[in-house]
Coordinates of C-alpha atoms in Angstrom, one line a residue:
M1 CA -26.6 9.5 17.0
V2 CA -29.5 7.5 16.6
L3 CA -29.5 4.0 14.4
V4 CA -33.0 2.8 14.3
R5 CA -35.0 0.1 12.4
L6 CA -38.5 1.6 11.6
D7 CA -39.8 -1.3 9.3
R8 CA -42.4 -2.4 12.1
W9 CA -42.9 1.1 13.1
R10 CA -46.5 3.0 12.3
E11 CA -46.2 6.3 10.6
A12 CA -47.3 8.3 13.6
E13 CA -44.9 6.6 15.7
A14 CA -41.9 8.2 13.0
D15 CA -43.5 11.4 13.8
D16 CA -43.3 10.8 17.5
L17 CA -39.6 10.1 17.2
A18 CA -38.8 13.1 14.6
A19 CA -40.5 15.4 17.3
A20 CA -38.1 13.9 20.2
V21 CA -35.0 14.4 17.7
R22 CA -36.1 18.1 17.0
H23 CA -36.6 18.8 20.6
S24 CA -33.2 17.0 21.9
A25 CA -31.8 19.2 19.0
G26 CA -32.8 22.2 20.4
R27 CA -31.8 21.2 24.1
A28 CA -28.1 19.8 22.9
P29 CA -25.7 22.2 21.3
V30 CA -24.4 19.3 18.8
P31 CA -25.3 17.9 15.6
H32 CA -27.7 14.8 15.7
L33 CA -27.3 12.3 13.2
V34 CA -30.4 9.5 12.3
V35 CA -29.5 6.6 10.5
C36 CA -32.5 4.4 9.3
C37 CA -31.4 0.8 9.4
P38 CA -32.9 -1.3 6.6
G39 CA -35.7 -4.3 7.3
P40 CA -35.6 -7.6 5.8
P41 CA -35.8 -7.3 1.9
G42 CA -39.2 -6.1 0.6
T43 CA -40.4 -4.6 3.9
E44 CA -42.1 -1.2 3.2
D45 CA -40.4 2.2 4.2
K46 CA -43.3 4.4 4.5
A47 CA -42.2 5.4 8.4
E48 CA -38.8 5.9 7.3
L49 CA -39.6 8.1 4.9
R50 CA -42.0 10.1 6.9
L51 CA -39.3 10.5 9.5
A52 CA -37.1 11.8 6.6
E53 CA -39.8 14.2 5.5
A54 CA -40.3 15.6 9.1
L55 CA -36.9 16.5 9.8
A56 CA -36.0 17.7 6.2
G57 CA -34.5 21.1 5.9
D58 CA -33.5 21.1 10.0
A59 CA -30.0 22.1 9.6
R60 CA -29.2 20.4 13.2
V61 CA -30.2 17.1 12.0
R62 CA -29.1 14.7 9.3
V63 CA -30.9 11.8 8.4
V64 CA -29.3 8.9 6.4
T65 CA -32.2 6.8 5.0
S66 CA -31.8 2.9 4.0
A67 CA -32.1 4.0 0.5
D68 CA -29.1 6.4 0.9
L69 CA -27.1 3.4 2.5
A70 CA -27.8 1.1 -0.5
A71 CA -27.1 3.4 -2.9
L72 CA -23.4 4.1 -1.3
Y73 CA -22.9 0.5 0.1
P74 CA -25.1 -2.0 -1.4
V75 CA -24.6 -5.5 0.2
D76 CA -26.4 -8.5 -1.4
G77 CA -28.0 -10.8 1.3
Y78 CA -27.3 -8.3 3.9
F79 CA -30.1 -9.4 6.0
D80 CA -29.5 -12.4 8.5
E81 CA -32.7 -14.2 9.5
Y82 CA -30.8 -16.6 11.7
G83 CA -29.2 -13.7 13.6
E84 CA -32.4 -11.8 13.8
R85 CA -34.4 -14.8 15.5
S86 CA -31.7 -16.0 17.8
A87 CA -30.3 -12.6 19.1
D88 CA -31.7 -9.9 17.3
V89 CA -28.7 -9.2 15.4
P90 CA -30.1 -8.9 11.9
Y91 CA -27.4 -8.1 9.7
T92 CA -24.5 -10.0 7.7
R93 CA -21.0 -8.7 8.8
A94 CA -20.8 -6.7 5.1
M95 CA -23.8 -5.0 6.3
F96 CA -22.6 -3.8 9.5
A97 CA -19.2 -2.8 7.7
A98 CA -21.8 -0.7 5.5
L99 CA -23.6 0.5 8.4
G100 CA -20.3 1.7 10.2
T101 CA -18.9 3.4 7.3
A102 CA -22.1 5.2 6.3
V103 CA -21.9 6.7 10.0
A104 CA -18.4 7.3 9.7
R105 CA -18.7 9.3 6.5
A106 CA -21.8 11.4 7.8
T107 CA -19.9 12.3 10.4
H108 CA -16.8 13.3 8.5
A109 CA -19.0 15.6 6.5
W110 CA -20.4 17.3 9.6
V111 CA -17.3 18.0 11.2
T112 CA -14.4 18.9 8.7
P113 CA -14.7 22.0 6.3
R114 CA -16.3 21.7 3.1
P115 CA -14.5 22.9 0.1
K116 CA -16.1 25.8 -1.8
V117 CA -14.2 25.7 -5.3
V118 CA -14.0 22.5 -7.7
A119 CA -11.3 23.4 -10.2
V120 CA -10.8 20.9 -13.1
D121 CA -8.5 20.1 -15.9
A122 CA -9.9 19.9 -19.3
D123 CA -8.2 17.1 -21.8
N124 CA -8.8 13.9 -21.0
T125 CA -10.7 15.0 -18.1
L126 CA -13.8 16.7 -18.9
W127 CA -13.8 14.8 -22.5
D128 CA -11.7 12.3 -24.0
G129 CA -8.9 13.8 -26.3
V130 CA -6.7 16.9 -26.7
V131 CA -8.4 19.9 -28.0
G132 CA -5.4 21.4 -29.4
E133 CA -4.7 18.4 -31.7
D134 CA -8.4 17.6 -32.1
G135 CA -10.1 20.6 -32.4
P136 CA -13.4 21.8 -30.7
L137 CA -15.7 19.4 -32.2
G138 CA -13.2 16.3 -32.3
V139 CA -13.0 16.1 -29.0
R140 CA -15.3 13.1 -27.7
V141 CA -17.7 13.2 -24.4
P142 CA -18.6 9.7 -23.9
P143 CA -21.1 8.7 -21.0
A144 CA -18.7 8.3 -18.1
R145 CA -17.3 11.8 -19.2
R146 CA -21.1 13.2 -19.2
A147 CA -21.6 11.6 -15.9
F148 CA -18.4 13.4 -14.5
Q149 CA -19.7 16.6 -15.7
E150 CA -23.3 15.8 -14.1
L151 CA -21.5 15.2 -10.8
L152 CA -19.9 18.7 -11.0
L153 CA -23.3 20.2 -11.8
A154 CA -24.5 18.9 -8.8
Q155 CA -21.5 20.3 -7.1
R156 CA -22.7 23.8 -8.4
A157 CA -26.0 23.4 -7.3
A158 CA -25.2 22.9 -3.6
G159 CA -23.1 25.8 -3.6
R160 CA -19.7 24.9 -4.8
L161 CA -18.1 26.8 -7.8
I162 CA -16.7 25.1 -10.7
A163 CA -13.1 26.6 -12.1
V164 CA -11.3 25.4 -15.0
C165 CA -7.6 25.1 -15.0
S166 CA -6.1 23.7 -17.9
K167 CA -2.7 23.9 -20.4
N168 CA -4.3 25.0 -23.0
A169 CA -5.4 27.6 -25.8
E170 CA -8.0 29.5 -24.0
A171 CA -10.2 29.9 -26.9
D172 CA -10.1 26.2 -27.9
V173 CA -11.4 25.3 -24.3
L174 CA -14.0 27.9 -24.2
A175 CA -15.2 26.5 -27.7
V176 CA -15.7 23.1 -26.6
L177 CA -17.8 24.2 -23.5
A178 CA -19.9 26.5 -25.8
G179 CA -20.2 24.4 -28.9
H180 CA -19.7 20.8 -28.4
P181 CA -23.3 19.4 -28.9
D182 CA -22.3 16.4 -26.1
M183 CA -21.3 18.6 -23.5
V184 CA -23.2 18.9 -20.4
L185 CA -20.8 21.6 -18.6
R186 CA -21.4 24.9 -20.3
P187 CA -19.6 28.2 -20.0
E188 CA -22.3 29.6 -17.7
H189 CA -21.5 26.9 -15.1
V190 CA -17.9 28.0 -14.7
S191 CA -17.2 30.6 -12.2
A192 CA -13.9 31.5 -13.3
H193 CA -11.1 30.0 -15.6
R194 CA -7.4 29.9 -16.1
I195 CA -6.6 28.6 -19.7
D196 CA -2.7 29.2 -20.6
W197 CA 0.6 27.4 -20.3
A198 CA 1.5 28.5 -17.1
P199 CA 2.0 26.2 -13.9
K200 CA -1.0 25.0 -12.6
S201 CA -0.1 25.8 -9.3
A202 CA 0.2 29.5 -10.5
N203 CA -3.1 29.5 -11.8
L204 CA -5.0 28.1 -9.0
A205 CA -3.6 30.9 -7.0
A206 CA -4.5 33.2 -9.6
L207 CA -8.4 31.7 -9.4
A208 CA -8.0 32.0 -5.4
A209 CA -7.4 35.5 -5.7
E210 CA -10.2 36.4 -8.5
L211 CA -12.4 34.5 -6.0
D212 CA -11.5 36.1 -3.2
L213 CA -11.1 32.6 -1.3
G214 CA -8.4 30.6 0.1
L215 CA -6.2 27.4 -1.3
D216 CA -7.3 25.5 1.3
S217 CA -11.3 25.7 0.1
F218 CA -9.9 24.3 -3.6
V219 CA -10.7 20.7 -4.7
F220 CA -8.6 20.2 -7.8
L221 CA -9.0 17.3 -10.4
D222 CA -6.3 16.3 -13.2
D223 CA -5.7 13.0 -15.0
N224 CA -2.5 13.8 -14.9
P225 CA -0.5 12.5 -12.0
V226 CA 2.4 15.1 -12.4
E227 CA 0.4 17.9 -12.6
V228 CA -1.3 16.8 -9.2
A229 CA 2.2 16.5 -8.0
E230 CA 3.1 20.0 -8.5
V231 CA 0.0 21.6 -7.2
R232 CA 0.7 19.4 -4.0
A233 CA 4.3 20.5 -3.9
A234 CA 3.6 24.3 -4.2
H235 CA 0.1 24.4 -2.5
P236 CA -0.3 21.5 0.2
E237 CA -3.3 23.1 1.6
V238 CA -5.3 22.2 -1.8
L239 CA -6.8 18.9 -2.0
A240 CA -5.4 17.7 -5.2
L241 CA -6.4 14.7 -6.5
A242 CA -5.3 12.4 -9.8
L243 CA -8.5 11.0 -11.5
P244 CA -8.5 7.1 -12.5
A245 CA -6.9 6.7 -16.1
E246 CA -10.3 4.8 -17.2
A247 CA -13.0 7.3 -17.6
E248 CA -15.8 4.9 -16.5
A249 CA -14.1 4.5 -12.9
V250 CA -14.3 8.5 -12.5
P251 CA -17.9 8.8 -11.3
G252 CA -17.9 6.2 -9.1
Y253 CA -14.1 7.8 -7.7
L254 CA -16.1 11.2 -7.4
R255 CA -19.0 9.4 -5.5
H256 CA -16.8 8.3 -2.8
C257 CA -14.6 11.2 -2.3
W258 CA -15.5 12.0 1.1
P259 CA -14.8 15.8 1.0
L260 CA -17.3 16.3 -2.1
D261 CA -20.1 15.0 0.0
L262 CA -23.3 17.0 0.3
T263 CA -24.7 18.1 3.5
S264 CA -27.3 20.6 4.3
V265 CA -27.5 23.2 1.6
T266 CA -28.9 26.7 2.2
D267 CA -30.4 29.0 -0.3
D268 CA -27.2 31.1 0.0
D269 CA -25.3 28.1 -1.3
R270 CA -27.7 27.7 -4.1
E271 CA -27.3 31.0 -5.1
R272 CA -23.2 31.2 -4.6
A273 CA -22.4 30.6 -8.4
E274 CA -25.0 33.6 -9.6
R275 CA -23.6 35.6 -6.9
Y276 CA -19.9 35.7 -8.1
A277 CA -21.3 36.5 -11.5
V278 CA -23.1 39.8 -10.1
E279 CA -19.2 40.4 -8.2
A280 CA -17.6 40.4 -11.3
R281 CA -20.1 43.2 -13.0
R282 CA -19.4 45.0 -9.5
R283 CA -15.8 44.7 -10.4
A284 CA -16.5 46.2 -13.5
A285 CA -18.4 49.1 -12.2
G286 CA -15.3 49.7 -9.8
T287 CA -13.0 49.7 -12.1
A288 CA -15.1 52.7 -14.2
A289 CA -15.2 55.0 -11.0
P290 CA -13.1 57.7 -10.5
S291 CA -12.7 57.2 -6.9
M292 CA -13.5 54.8 -3.9
A293 CA -16.1 57.1 -2.6
S294 CA -17.7 57.5 -6.1
F295 CA -18.0 53.8 -6.4
L296 CA -19.5 53.2 -2.9
E297 CA -22.2 56.2 -3.8
G298 CA -23.1 54.6 -7.0
L299 CA -23.6 51.2 -5.2
D300 CA -27.1 52.3 -3.6
L301 CA -25.7 49.9 -0.6
V302 CA -28.6 48.9 1.8
V303 CA -27.8 47.2 5.1
Q304 CA -30.6 45.3 7.1
V305 CA -29.7 44.2 10.6
R306 CA -32.7 42.1 12.0
P307 CA -33.6 39.6 14.6
M308 CA -32.7 35.9 13.3
A309 CA -35.7 34.0 12.0
P310 CA -35.8 30.0 12.0
A311 CA -35.2 30.2 8.3
D312 CA -32.0 31.8 8.9
L313 CA -30.5 29.4 11.4
A314 CA -28.4 27.1 8.8
R315 CA -26.7 29.8 7.0
T316 CA -26.1 31.8 10.5
A317 CA -24.4 28.6 11.6
Q318 CA -22.6 28.2 8.3
L319 CA -21.5 31.9 8.7
T320 CA -20.0 31.1 12.2
Q321 CA -18.5 28.2 11.2
R322 CA -16.9 29.2 7.8
T323 CA -15.8 33.3 8.4
N324 CA -12.0 34.2 9.8
Q325 CA -11.3 37.4 8.5
F326 CA -13.7 40.0 9.9
N327 CA -14.6 37.8 13.0
L328 CA -13.8 39.4 16.3
T329 CA -13.8 36.3 18.6
T330 CA -14.1 33.3 15.8
V331 CA -16.6 31.4 18.2
R332 CA -18.2 28.6 16.3
R333 CA -21.6 27.8 16.9
G334 CA -24.0 25.0 15.4
A335 CA -27.1 25.3 15.0
A336 CA -28.3 23.9 18.2
E337 CA -26.2 26.2 20.2
L338 CA -27.5 29.2 18.3
S339 CA -30.8 28.2 18.9
A340 CA -29.9 27.7 22.5
V341 CA -27.8 31.1 22.9
D342 CA -28.2 33.1 25.8
G343 CA -28.7 36.5 24.6
E344 CA -30.2 37.5 21.4
V345 CA -28.9 36.8 17.6
L346 CA -29.0 39.2 14.8
V347 CA -28.4 38.9 10.9
V348 CA -26.9 41.3 8.6
D349 CA -28.9 41.4 4.9
V350 CA -26.8 43.4 2.3
R351 CA -27.8 44.3 -1.3
D352 CA -27.5 47.2 -3.7
R353 CA -28.2 47.9 -7.4
F354 CA -26.3 44.8 -8.9
G355 CA -28.4 42.5 -6.6
S356 CA -28.4 41.0 -3.0
Y357 CA -25.4 39.7 -1.2
G358 CA -27.6 37.4 1.0
Q359 CA -27.0 36.9 4.7
V360 CA -23.5 38.2 5.1
G361 CA -23.1 38.8 8.7
V362 CA -23.9 37.8 12.2
V363 CA -24.2 39.5 15.8
V364 CA -24.7 38.0 18.7
H365 CA -25.3 40.2 22.0
S366 CA -26.4 40.2 25.5
V367 CA -27.3 43.1 28.1
D368 CA -25.3 44.0 31.1
P369 CA -27.5 45.7 33.1
V370 CA -24.9 46.4 35.9
H371 CA -22.7 48.6 33.7
R372 CA -25.7 49.5 31.1
R373 CA -24.1 48.0 28.3
L374 CA -24.7 45.7 25.3
C375 CA -22.2 43.0 25.1
V376 CA -21.3 41.9 21.8
E377 CA -20.1 38.3 21.8
T378 CA -20.1 37.5 18.1
F379 CA -19.7 40.0 15.3
L380 CA -18.6 38.8 12.0
L381 CA -19.2 39.6 8.3
S382 CA -18.3 37.8 5.1
C383 CA -15.4 38.8 3.2
R384 CA -17.3 39.9 0.5
V385 CA -18.8 42.9 1.6
L386 CA -15.5 43.9 3.4
G387 CA -14.4 47.4 2.4
R388 CA -17.8 48.8 1.8
G389 CA -18.6 50.3 5.1
V390 CA -20.9 47.3 6.0
E391 CA -19.2 46.9 9.2
H392 CA -19.8 50.5 10.2
R393 CA -23.6 50.3 9.6
V394 CA -23.9 47.4 11.7
L395 CA -21.9 49.0 14.7
A396 CA -24.4 52.0 14.1
A397 CA -27.5 49.7 14.0
L398 CA -26.2 48.3 17.2
G399 CA -25.6 52.1 18.8
T400 CA -29.3 52.7 17.9
L401 CA -30.6 49.6 19.5
A402 CA -28.3 50.3 22.7
A403 CA -30.3 53.7 22.8
E404 CA -33.6 52.5 22.5
R405 CA -33.1 50.1 25.4
G406 CA -31.6 52.8 27.6
L407 CA -27.9 51.9 27.6
A408 CA -24.8 53.9 28.0
G409 CA -22.2 51.8 26.0
I410 CA -21.3 49.0 23.8
A411 CA -18.7 46.5 24.8
L412 CA -17.3 44.2 21.8
A413 CA -15.5 41.0 22.7
Y414 CA -12.1 40.5 20.7
A415 CA -9.9 37.1 20.4
P416 CA -6.9 37.9 18.1
T417 CA -6.3 35.0 15.8
G418 CA -3.7 34.5 12.4
R419 CA -6.4 35.4 10.2
N420 CA -8.9 37.9 12.0
R421 CA -6.5 41.6 11.4
P422 CA -9.2 43.1 9.6
A423 CA -11.7 42.9 12.6
Y424 CA -8.8 44.5 14.5
D425 CA -8.1 47.5 12.1
F426 CA -11.8 48.0 12.2
L427 CA -11.6 48.3 16.2
T428 CA -8.9 50.4 16.8
G429 CA -9.8 52.7 13.6
L430 CA -13.4 53.6 15.7
P431 CA -13.2 57.3 17.3
G432 CA -13.9 57.0 20.9
V433 CA -12.8 53.2 21.5
R434 CA -11.3 52.1 24.4
R435 CA -9.5 49.0 25.2
E436 CA -10.5 47.1 28.2
G437 CA -8.5 43.9 28.8
D438 CA -10.6 41.2 26.0
T439 CA -12.9 44.1 24.7
F440 CA -13.2 47.3 22.7
A441 CA -15.8 49.6 24.5
L442 CA -17.2 52.9 23.0
S443 CA -20.1 55.2 23.8
T444 CA -23.6 54.4 22.6
Q445 CA -23.2 57.9 20.9
D446 CA -20.1 57.1 19.2
A447 CA -21.2 54.0 18.4
R448 CA -24.4 55.5 16.6
A449 CA -22.0 57.9 14.9
A450 CA -19.9 55.3 13.2
R451 CA -19.0 55.9 9.6
Y452 CA -16.8 55.1 6.9
E453 CA -14.7 57.5 5.5
P454 CA -13.0 55.9 2.1
P455 CA -9.6 57.2 1.7
A456 CA -9.7 60.1 -0.7
G457 CA -8.6 58.9 -4.3
A458 CA -8.3 55.2 -3.3
P459 CA -9.0 52.8 -6.0
P460 CA -12.6 50.9 -5.8
P461 CA -12.4 48.0 -3.7
V462 CA -11.4 44.5 -5.0
A463 CA -11.7 41.6 -3.7
G464 CA -8.7 39.8 -2.0
T465 CA -7.8 37.3 0.3
V466 CA -5.8 39.0 3.7
A467 CA -2.4 37.3 3.8
A468 CA -2.6 34.6 7.0
R469 CA -1.0 31.7 8.3
P470 CA -0.6 28.8 5.9
A471 CA -3.4 26.3 6.2
A472 CA -2.9 22.8 7.1
P473 CA -1.8 20.6 4.2
A474 CA -4.7 18.7 2.8
D475 CA -4.7 15.2 3.2
A476 CA -4.9 13.8 -0.2
E477 CA -3.6 10.5 0.1
R478 CA -5.8 9.6 2.6
V479 CA -8.7 11.0 0.7
H480 CA -7.6 9.3 -2.9
R481 CA -7.1 5.9 -0.8
V482 CA -10.5 5.8 0.2
A483 CA -12.2 7.1 -3.0
S484 CA -10.1 4.2 -4.8
G485 CA -10.2 1.5 -2.6
L486 CA -12.6 1.7 -0.1
T487 CA -15.7 1.8 -2.1
S488 CA -17.9 -1.0 -1.1
A489 CA -18.6 -3.2 2.2
A490 CA -16.6 -6.1 1.1
R491 CA -13.4 -3.7 0.5
V492 CA -13.8 -2.2 3.8
L493 CA -14.1 -5.5 5.1
A494 CA -11.0 -6.5 3.5
A495 CA -9.1 -3.7 4.9
I496 CA -10.1 -4.3 8.3
D497 CA -8.9 -8.1 8.3
A498 CA -5.5 -7.1 6.6
R499 CA -4.7 -5.1 9.6
R500 CA -5.0 -7.8 11.9
D501 CA -1.6 -8.7 13.4
G502 CA 0.0 -12.2 14.3
P503 CA -0.5 -15.8 13.0
A504 CA -4.5 -16.7 12.2
T505 CA -4.0 -19.6 14.7
T506 CA -1.4 -21.6 16.5
V507 CA -4.1 -24.1 17.5
R508 CA -2.4 -27.7 16.7
T509 CA -5.4 -30.6 16.0
D510 CA -6.2 -33.3 13.3
D511 CA -9.6 -32.8 13.9
P512 CA -11.0 -30.9 10.8
T513 CA -13.9 -29.5 12.7
E514 CA -11.9 -28.0 15.6
A515 CA -9.3 -26.6 12.9
R516 CA -12.4 -25.0 10.9
V517 CA -13.4 -23.8 14.6
A518 CA -10.4 -22.4 15.3
A519 CA -9.9 -20.5 12.1
I520 CA -13.5 -18.9 12.5
W521 CA -12.2 -17.3 16.0
A522 CA -9.2 -16.5 14.7
E523 CA -11.4 -14.0 12.0
L524 CA -13.4 -12.9 14.8
L525 CA -11.4 -12.2 17.8
D526 CA -8.6 -9.9 18.8
F527 CA -6.6 -12.8 20.1
P528 CA -6.7 -16.1 18.1
P529 CA -7.2 -19.4 20.3
G530 CA -3.5 -21.0 21.3
S531 CA -5.0 -24.4 21.8
V532 CA -8.4 -26.1 21.6
H533 CA -9.1 -25.7 25.0
D534 CA -9.1 -21.9 25.0
N535 CA -12.7 -20.4 26.0
F536 CA -14.0 -18.1 23.2
H537 CA -15.4 -15.3 26.1
E538 CA -11.8 -15.2 27.7
L539 CA -10.5 -14.4 24.5
G540 CA -12.2 -11.3 24.0
G541 CA -15.4 -12.8 22.4
H542 CA -18.2 -10.1 23.0
S543 CA -22.1 -10.5 22.1
L544 CA -21.8 -9.4 18.7
A545 CA -19.0 -11.7 18.0
L546 CA -20.8 -14.8 19.1
V547 CA -23.4 -14.3 17.3
R548 CA -21.4 -13.7 14.0
F549 CA -19.6 -16.9 14.9
A550 CA -23.2 -18.9 15.5
V551 CA -24.1 -17.5 11.8
R552 CA -20.9 -18.6 10.2
V553 CA -21.3 -22.4 12.1
R554 CA -24.9 -22.1 10.8
D555 CA -23.7 -21.2 7.0
E556 CA -20.5 -23.6 7.1
F557 CA -21.8 -26.6 8.7
G558 CA -25.4 -26.6 8.7
V559 CA -26.0 -26.4 12.4
E560 CA -27.7 -24.0 14.4
L561 CA -26.0 -24.0 17.9
P562 CA -28.2 -24.1 21.2
V563 CA -27.9 -21.1 23.1
D564 CA -26.6 -23.0 26.3
A565 CA -23.6 -24.3 24.2
L566 CA -22.6 -20.6 23.7
F567 CA -22.5 -19.6 27.5
T568 CA -20.9 -22.4 29.2
D569 CA -17.5 -23.2 30.1
A570 CA -17.6 -25.6 27.3
F571 CA -17.3 -22.7 24.7
T572 CA -14.3 -23.9 23.5
V573 CA -12.7 -25.0 20.4
A574 CA -13.3 -28.4 21.4
G575 CA -16.5 -28.1 23.1
I576 CA -18.0 -26.6 20.1
A577 CA -16.7 -28.8 18.0
R578 CA -17.9 -31.3 19.6
T579 CA -21.2 -29.9 20.1
I580 CA -21.3 -29.6 15.9
R581 CA -20.8 -32.9 15.2
E582 CA -23.4 -34.1 17.5
H583 CA -26.1 -32.1 16.0
A584 CA -24.6 -32.9 12.6
T585 CA -25.4 -36.6 13.6
D586 CA -29.0 -35.9 14.9
G587 CA -29.6 -34.4 11.8
L588 CA -28.5 -37.0 9.8
D589 CA -30.4 -39.4 12.1
S590 CA -33.5 -37.2 11.7
L591 CA -32.9 -37.8 7.5
L592 CA -32.7 -41.4 8.1
A593 CA -35.4 -41.9 10.0
E594 CA -37.8 -39.9 7.6
L595 CA -36.4 -41.7 4.7
E596 CA -37.4 -44.8 6.5
Q597 CA -41.0 -44.0 6.1
L598 CA -41.2 -43.3 2.7
S599 CA -42.5 -45.8 0.2
D600 CA -40.6 -47.1 -2.8
D601 CA -42.8 -45.4 -5.3
E602 CA -42.1 -42.0 -3.0
V603 CA -38.5 -42.7 -3.0
R604 CA -38.5 -42.7 -6.9
A605 CA -40.7 -39.8 -7.2
L606 CA -38.0 -37.5 -5.2
L607 CA -35.4 -39.1 -7.3
D608 CA -36.8 -38.1 -10.3
A609 CA -37.8 -34.5 -9.2
D610 CA -33.9 -34.0 -8.1
R611 CA -32.7 -35.1 -11.8

């Protein structure tokens, strides 16, 4: 993680930083986060923009610009010139809260699984009113509802599927989507829908089956807390959220719904919604086919296994992190780890007569020269191509590769999980395969001969998730609390302050300056002072707290404390109060001396100007 101020940097220096970050990301198998801290108001951000452009498209790196920060957590008066001048601490406490929250949020987006489907209610969610009572053209779509729909389209553009789950007459809802002049969301934007009078939990399960996705990849948005509670009770793995009752509050709520934050978006993500429409046409063709064999023959399936290119890095990392069912080892790798892998990375592209499936597979392998074997550490395929013989074609391609390199066999590493049963079934069904501890081995000849033999008369493949262990419950309450309450730096600070335990201060004094100093210490320190003789540093005061204290004194008393007063044994409540009084008196004496030098005419002129 790098936090950097670029307002004093030249653009060429920003290029040097970008090169250093890329070099580090290539060496260290961890994500790299670069946060651009803002300079004083009015400063140019050319170097910052140069850095962001230089690192754009690198899946190993995420850049948060000062503009990104201001859009999420704007802070008025964020820059502290006194703190900058006295200790190179240029921000107010609110600005540090904004920075810290932005860092936590960016990290959260990187380390937590991203949802794949956003399912939404219709009445009083997509529009105001009840379509069954008001009619398709009678519901209202005010600006706040259109803003909500635009946010949904942004999610779709980033690769998430939009589904509608509503208790309504299907024809009415579809009529609003297709015909209401104020709607932004249209039928072609909706990948699937369930619109009837069944419980929404049942309909979400049906949507998951149709889309071949787990319920733990769903976000469900509804204005009715009762419906949300029903979904949470039936499917705790669904992130079910009750939207604010006021339509105007919904866009802001969703902007601070951290699971919906967008990270690096791959071409595969952008094409996902269209791909599901193509899959629907495949299913229709499958239904018309007399057998699975004839269905597969009619697909004209083409499988390409090729070395990973730099442009494939983001999607390859994404597949290793998301694929569970056909994944022999479920080893998760980030982009940096893939770049540094000790071996060769292959990717799998698949297409048929309906269109491209995109990049759907990854193989990581190395050569064992002692045993003359191709050792496969990772072999995974997206579930959208399972049941079509793609896995057999990939194995055959690996057999050909082994033969070209003069190798005698292939060893496939396998680690069982609660979700990769399809991978195990594939391995155990291979002719000539031998189990050797944690690997399955077969000869190069047997690998090259791998073929898929669909069961005679079996129905065509239809998407469907494999039974797996239950997913972890979604942390919906925490997500809701953040989205509804921690939406600004001021609110974050208030939440932090509310967690402080114990009394604000136990100092007893009749001196108002001492009382105020003690109160400020109590706000800044983990251990509030118990007497006017307690030392700031002994109570846990660190350098940042010290600067914040000096800024508070400047703001409240108009006194800039000398540095030597902050690093002595006299840095006590009583000592600082005494220093404040002395400097306040010095300031008054200076003012009086200046006034004594003015003539009567100058004094009258100043008084007239003040009026």
